Coordinates of C-alpha atoms and ligand atoms in Angstrom, one line a residue:
X1 CA -36.5 -3.6 -28.3
X2 CA -36.3 -7.0 -26.6
X3 CA -33.9 -8.1 -29.3
X4 CA -31.5 -5.2 -28.4
X5 CA -31.8 -5.8 -24.7
X6 CA -31.0 -9.5 -25.2
X7 CA -28.0 -8.4 -27.3
X8 CA -26.8 -6.1 -24.6
X9 CA -27.2 -8.8 -22.0
X10 CA -25.3 -11.1 -24.3
X11 CA -22.4 -8.7 -24.5
X12 CA -22.3 -8.1 -20.8
X13 CA -22.6 -11.6 -19.5
X14 CA -20.9 -13.3 -22.5
X15 CA -18.0 -10.9 -22.0
X16 CA -17.9 -11.7 -18.4
X17 CA -17.6 -15.4 -19.2
X18 CA -14.8 -14.6 -21.7
X19 CA -13.0 -12.7 -18.9
X20 CA -13.5 -9.2 -20.3
X21 CA -13.2 -6.6 -17.6
X22 CA -16.2 -4.3 -16.8
X23 CA -14.2 -1.4 -18.2
X24 CA -14.2 -3.1 -21.6
X25 CA -17.8 -4.4 -21.5
X26 CA -19.3 -1.0 -20.6
X27 CA -18.1 0.8 -23.7
X28 CA -19.3 -2.1 -25.9
X29 CA -22.8 -1.9 -24.5
X30 CA -22.6 1.9 -24.9
X31 CA -21.6 1.4 -28.5
X32 CA -24.6 -0.8 -29.1
X33 CA -26.9 1.9 -27.6
X34 CA -25.4 4.6 -29.8
X35 CA -26.0 2.3 -32.9
X36 CA -29.6 1.7 -31.9
X37 CA -30.2 5.5 -31.3
X38 CA -28.6 6.1 -34.7
X39 CA -31.0 3.7 -36.4
X40 CA -34.0 5.3 -34.6
X41 CA -33.1 8.8 -35.7
X42 CA -31.7 8.1 -39.2
X43 CA -34.2 5.6 -40.6
X44 CA -37.8 6.7 -41.5
X45 CA -40.7 5.4 -39.2
X46 CA -41.8 2.0 -40.3
X47 CA -38.4 0.9 -41.6
X48 CA -37.8 -2.7 -40.8
X49 CA -34.6 -2.1 -38.8
X50 CA -36.2 0.7 -36.9
X51 CA -39.2 -1.4 -36.0
X52 CA -37.0 -4.3 -35.0
X53 CA -35.0 -2.1 -32.6
X54 CA -38.0 -0.5 -30.8
X55 CA -39.7 1.8 -33.3
X56 CA -39.4 5.0 -31.3
X57 CA -36.3 6.8 -30.0
X58 CA -38.2 8.2 -27.0
X59 CA -38.3 4.9 -25.2
X60 CA -34.5 4.5 -25.6
X61 CA -33.8 8.1 -24.4
X62 CA -36.0 7.4 -21.4
X63 CA -34.0 4.2 -20.6
X64 CA -30.7 6.1 -21.1
X65 CA -32.0 8.8 -18.6
X66 CA -32.7 6.1 -16.0
X67 CA -29.3 4.5 -16.5
X68 CA -27.6 7.9 -16.3
X69 CA -29.4 8.7 -13.0
X70 CA -28.3 5.3 -11.5
X71 CA -24.7 5.7 -12.6
X72 CA -24.5 9.2 -11.2
X73 CA -25.9 8.0 -7.9
X74 CA -23.4 5.2 -7.7
X75 CA -20.5 7.6 -8.6
X76 CA -21.7 10.0 -5.9
X77 CA -21.9 7.2 -3.4
X78 CA -18.4 6.0 -4.3
X79 CA -17.0 9.4 -3.8
X80 CA -18.7 9.8 -0.4
X81 CA -17.3 6.5 0.7
X82 CA -13.8 7.4 -0.3
X83 CA -14.1 10.7 1.6
X84 CA -14.8 8.8 4.7
X85 CA -12.3 5.9 4.5
X86 CA -12.3 5.2 8.2
X87 CA -15.2 3.7 10.0
X88 CA -16.5 6.0 12.8
X89 CA -16.1 3.4 15.5
X90 CA -12.4 3.1 14.6
X91 CA -11.8 6.8 14.9
X92 CA -13.6 6.9 18.2
X93 CA -11.4 4.3 19.7
X94 CA -8.6 6.1 21.4
X95 CA -5.1 4.6 21.7
X96 CA -4.6 5.1 25.4
X97 CA -1.6 4.6 27.7
X98 CA -3.9 2.9 30.3
X99 CA -4.3 -0.8 30.7
X100 CA -5.5 -2.8 27.8
X101 CA -9.2 -3.5 27.4
X102 CA -10.5 -7.1 27.7
X103 CA -10.9 -7.3 24.0
X104 CA -7.3 -6.1 23.4
X105 CA -5.9 -8.7 25.8
X106 CA -7.9 -11.4 24.0
X107 CA -6.8 -10.1 20.6
X108 CA -3.1 -10.1 21.5
X109 CA -3.2 -13.3 23.6
X110 CA -0.8 -15.1 21.2
X111 CA 1.7 -12.3 21.7
X112 CA 1.3 -12.1 25.4
X113 CA 2.1 -15.8 25.9
X114 CA 5.4 -15.3 24.0
X115 CA 8.2 -15.1 26.6
X116 CA 10.1 -12.5 24.6
X117 CA 7.1 -10.2 24.3
X118 CA 4.5 -10.8 27.1
X119 CA 2.2 -8.1 28.4
X120 CA 5.0 -5.5 28.8
X121 CA 6.1 -6.1 25.2
X122 CA 2.6 -5.7 23.9
X123 CA 2.2 -2.5 25.9
X124 CA 5.4 -1.2 24.2
X125 CA 4.0 -2.0 20.8
X126 CA 0.8 -0.2 21.8
X127 CA 2.7 2.9 22.8
X128 CA 5.0 2.8 19.8
X129 CA 4.9 5.2 16.9
X130 CA 6.1 3.7 13.6
X131 CA 6.4 5.5 10.2
X132 CA 6.3 3.5 7.0
X133 CA 7.5 5.2 3.9
X134 CA 5.5 3.8 0.9
X135 CA 2.3 1.9 1.0
X136 CA 3.3 -0.2 -2.0
X137 CA 5.0 -3.6 -2.3
X138 CA 7.0 -3.6 0.9
X139 CA 5.1 -0.9 2.9
X140 CA 1.7 -2.6 2.4
X141 CA 2.5 -6.0 4.0
X142 CA 4.6 -4.3 6.7
X143 CA 1.7 -2.1 7.6
X144 CA -0.8 -4.9 7.6
X145 CA 1.2 -6.9 10.1
X146 CA 2.2 -4.0 12.3
X147 CA -1.5 -2.9 12.5
X148 CA -2.7 -6.4 13.3
X149 CA 0.1 -6.8 15.8
X150 CA -1.2 -3.8 17.7
X151 CA 1.5 -1.1 17.0
X152 CA -0.5 1.8 18.5
X153 CA 0.4 4.6 16.0
X154 CA 1.2 3.9 12.4
X155 CA 2.1 6.7 10.0
X156 CA 2.2 6.1 6.3
X157 CA 3.5 8.5 3.6
X158 CA 3.0 7.9 -0.1
X159 CA 1.9 10.1 -3.0
X160 CA 0.8 7.3 -5.3
X161 CA -2.7 6.2 -6.1
X162 CA -3.7 2.5 -6.4
X163 CA -3.2 1.2 -9.9
X164 CA -4.4 -2.0 -11.6
X165 CA -0.8 -3.3 -12.0
X166 CA -0.2 -2.9 -8.2
X167 CA -2.8 -5.4 -7.3
X168 CA -0.7 -8.5 -8.3
X169 CA 1.3 -8.0 -5.1
X170 CA -0.1 -5.2 -3.0
X171 CA -2.9 -7.1 -1.3
X172 CA -3.8 -4.4 1.2
X173 CA -5.5 -2.6 -1.7
X174 CA -8.5 -4.0 -3.6
X175 CA -9.8 -3.7 -7.1
X176 CA -12.4 -1.1 -6.1
X177 CA -9.6 1.0 -4.6
X178 CA -8.0 1.7 -8.1
X179 CA -7.6 5.5 -8.4
X180 CA -7.7 6.0 -4.6
X181 CA -4.6 7.4 -2.9
X182 CA -2.7 4.4 -1.5
X183 CA -2.4 5.9 2.0
X184 CA -6.2 6.2 2.3
X185 CA -6.8 2.7 0.9
X186 CA -4.2 1.2 3.3
X187 CA -5.7 3.2 6.2
X188 CA -9.2 1.9 5.6
X189 CA -7.9 -1.7 5.4
X190 CA -5.9 -1.4 8.6
X191 CA -8.8 0.3 10.5
X192 CA -11.1 -2.4 9.3
X193 CA -8.7 -5.1 10.5
X194 CA -7.8 -3.6 13.8
X195 CA -9.8 -0.7 15.3
X196 CA -7.4 -0.5 18.3
X197 CA -4.7 1.2 16.4
X198 CA -4.3 4.8 15.0
X199 CA -3.3 5.3 11.4
X200 CA -1.9 8.7 10.2
X201 CA -1.9 8.9 6.4
X202 CA 0.2 11.4 4.6
X203 CA -0.7 11.7 1.0
X204 CA 2.4 13.3 -0.3
X205 CA 5.9 12.6 -1.3
X206 CA 8.6 12.5 1.3
X207 CA 10.7 15.6 0.7
X208 CA 13.6 17.3 2.5
X209 CA 11.3 20.1 3.7
X210 CA 9.1 17.8 5.8
X211 CA 11.3 14.7 6.5
X212 CA 12.9 15.9 9.8
X213 CA 9.7 17.2 11.3
X214 CA 7.8 14.1 10.3
X215 CA 10.4 11.6 11.5
X216 CA 10.7 13.3 14.8
X217 CA 7.1 12.2 15.6
X218 CA 8.1 8.5 15.4
X219 CA 10.2 6.0 17.2
X220 CA 11.1 3.9 14.2
X221 CA 11.0 4.2 10.4
X222 CA 10.5 1.5 7.8
X223 CA 11.7 2.3 4.3
X224 CA 9.8 0.5 1.6
X225 CA 10.3 2.9 -1.2
X226 CA 11.6 2.0 -4.7
X227 CA 13.7 5.1 -5.5
X228 CA 17.2 6.0 -4.3
X229 CA 16.5 9.7 -3.7
X230 CA 13.9 8.9 -1.1
X231 CA 16.1 6.1 0.4
X232 CA 19.1 8.5 0.8
X233 CA 16.8 11.2 2.3
X234 CA 15.2 8.7 4.7
X235 CA 18.6 7.5 5.8
X236 CA 20.1 11.0 6.3
X237 CA 17.1 12.1 8.3
X238 CA 16.9 8.9 10.5
X239 CA 20.7 9.1 11.2
X240 CA 20.5 12.8 12.1
X241 CA 17.6 12.1 14.6
X242 CA 19.1 8.8 15.9
X243 CA 16.1 6.8 14.8
X244 CA 16.6 3.2 13.6
X245 CA 15.7 2.5 10.0
X246 CA 14.4 -0.8 8.8
X247 CA 15.2 -1.0 5.1
X248 CA 13.9 -3.5 2.6
X249 CA 14.5 -3.8 -1.1
X250 CA 13.3 -6.1 -3.9
X251 CA 14.2 -7.1 -7.4
X252 CA 12.5 -9.8 -9.5
X253 CA 13.0 -12.9 -7.3
X254 CA 15.3 -11.5 -4.6
X255 CA 14.7 -9.5 -1.5
X256 CA 17.0 -8.0 1.1
X257 CA 16.5 -6.4 4.5
X258 CA 18.6 -4.8 7.1
X259 CA 18.4 -2.5 10.2
X260 CA 20.4 0.7 9.9
X261 CA 21.1 2.2 13.3
X262 CA 24.4 4.1 13.5
X263 CA 23.3 5.5 16.9
X264 CA 23.9 2.0 18.1
X265 CA 27.1 1.3 16.2
X266 CA 25.8 -0.1 12.9
X267 CA 26.5 1.2 9.4
X268 CA 23.9 3.4 7.7
X269 CA 22.3 2.9 4.3
X270 CA 24.8 5.1 2.6
X271 CA 27.8 3.2 4.1
X272 CA 26.6 0.2 2.1
X273 CA 25.3 2.0 -0.9
X274 CA 27.5 5.1 -1.2
X275 CA 26.1 6.1 -4.6
X276 CA 22.9 5.5 -6.4
X277 CA 23.5 3.2 -9.4
X278 CA 23.6 4.8 -12.8
X279 CA 20.2 5.1 -14.5
X280 CA 19.3 1.8 -16.1
X281 CA 21.6 -0.3 -13.9
X282 CA 19.0 -0.8 -11.2
X283 CA 15.7 -1.3 -13.0
X284 CA 12.5 -0.7 -11.0
X285 CA 9.9 -3.3 -10.4
X286 CA 7.8 -2.0 -13.3
X287 CA 10.7 -2.5 -15.6
X288 CA 12.3 -5.7 -14.3
X289 CA 9.2 -7.4 -12.8
X290 CA 8.8 -8.8 -9.3
X291 CA 7.2 -12.0 -8.0
X292 CA 3.9 -11.2 -6.3
X293 CA 4.4 -12.9 -2.9
X294 CA 8.0 -11.7 -2.6
X295 CA 7.2 -8.2 -1.2
X296 CA 4.9 -10.1 1.2
X297 CA 7.8 -12.2 2.5
X298 CA 10.2 -9.2 2.8
X299 CA 7.6 -6.7 4.0
X300 CA 6.5 -9.2 6.7
X301 CA 10.2 -9.6 7.7
X302 CA 10.4 -5.8 8.1
X303 CA 7.4 -6.0 10.4
X304 CA 9.2 -8.7 12.4
X305 CA 12.4 -6.6 12.7
X306 CA 10.3 -3.6 13.8
X307 CA 8.5 -5.6 16.5
X308 CA 11.9 -7.0 17.8
X309 CA 13.3 -3.4 17.9
X310 CA 10.3 -2.0 19.7
X311 CA 10.0 -4.8 22.2
X312 CA 13.7 -5.3 22.6
X313 CA 13.4 -8.9 21.7
X314 CA 16.0 -11.2 20.2
X315 CA 18.7 -9.9 17.8
X316 CA 17.5 -7.5 15.1
X317 CA 19.4 -7.4 11.8
X318 CA 21.7 -4.6 13.0
X319 CA 25.0 -4.6 11.0
X320 CA 23.8 -7.5 8.9
X321 CA 21.8 -7.9 5.7
X322 CA 19.6 -10.8 5.1
X323 CA 19.2 -11.8 1.5
X324 CA 16.4 -14.1 0.3
X325 CA 16.5 -15.7 -3.1
X326 CA 13.0 -16.9 -3.8
X327 CA 13.9 -18.6 -7.1
X328 CA 16.4 -21.0 -5.4
X329 CA 14.8 -21.0 -1.9
X330 CA 18.0 -19.7 -0.4
X331 CA 18.7 -17.2 2.4
X332 CA 22.0 -15.9 3.5
X333 CA 23.2 -13.2 5.8
X334 CA 26.1 -10.9 5.2
X335 CA 27.9 -8.7 7.7
X336 CA 27.9 -5.0 6.9
X337 CA 30.8 -2.7 7.7
X338 CA 30.6 1.0 8.7
X339 CA 32.6 3.3 6.4
X340 CA 34.7 5.8 8.2
X341 CA 34.4 8.2 5.3
X342 CA 30.6 7.9 5.0
X343 CA 29.3 11.5 4.5
X344 CA 26.2 10.7 6.6
X345 CA 27.4 8.7 9.6
X346 CA 31.2 8.6 9.3
X347 CA 33.8 10.2 11.4
X348 CA 34.5 12.7 8.7
X349 CA 30.9 13.9 8.5
X350 CA 30.5 17.7 9.0
X351 CA 34.2 18.3 8.1
X352 CA 33.6 18.0 4.4
Ligands
ZN401 ZN1 27.0 5.7 7.0

């Protein structure tokens, strides 16, 4: 029996040294167990192989029972934890319109000393309601920084669950979050980082039925999605409601960001991208690849633009697009023009 246990330990720890993930080592140990049970049941008592692997199947069955109970307990505990993603204290902390607590003043001190923000700017962030579409590559870093910066109410809508291949860049999620809806994983991370903000997770896809009602609850929308249908829908809805839209996009080594705000004279997303590219011409991140830190750069820039818009600081990227080429360490800004015949914001809208 000791021999088998040593073999199992060898597979587990040896595999770990060789870099095999838990998910691969578990079945290997399971296979060993099944082989040993097979020996116990198939070989007659007293057979050399049976004696060497314990002699009696009862002992092994007892051990399997113990392991099963422990695994079931861990599974149950994991499910309970996922059902309560937000620490109680975080939920209990209300986002109030009143003066900031001492702890909040201390937390945001580096903002408050900034001339362009100051106490009033921080209060504006605290009262602000920002919706982030997508808790993936771009949404995740934007959310992390907006929560840390003290944006009082953060909505996040996404219908995806965390996948292993997301974790090379989406650092708001952790290995243990694989399989958890991204909005809940992101919510837990933000509440753990800053209990002074409120996070509203919407675990669903943004559709035409809900977009207008949802957007109306927010002052500003950040679009970090990777599909054109959602981008056009977010743009149409934001334009109709007069809400500024901070839009970011990525491919491989390059990122781009702009603020679309036709209510204040800028073009809208559809002025710049009148039609979605034909299928295959704009490959997604999963097809073309994307450098891990790049969404962090562009997502953090989206958070910067959001804070500037909310606090009315500096010059947000209205009517301009900033393009960052990570491979050649180059940035450039291009001016964007509104299209008179844009079906969303143009003069001809509604007459078509
Ligand atoms: Zn337009």
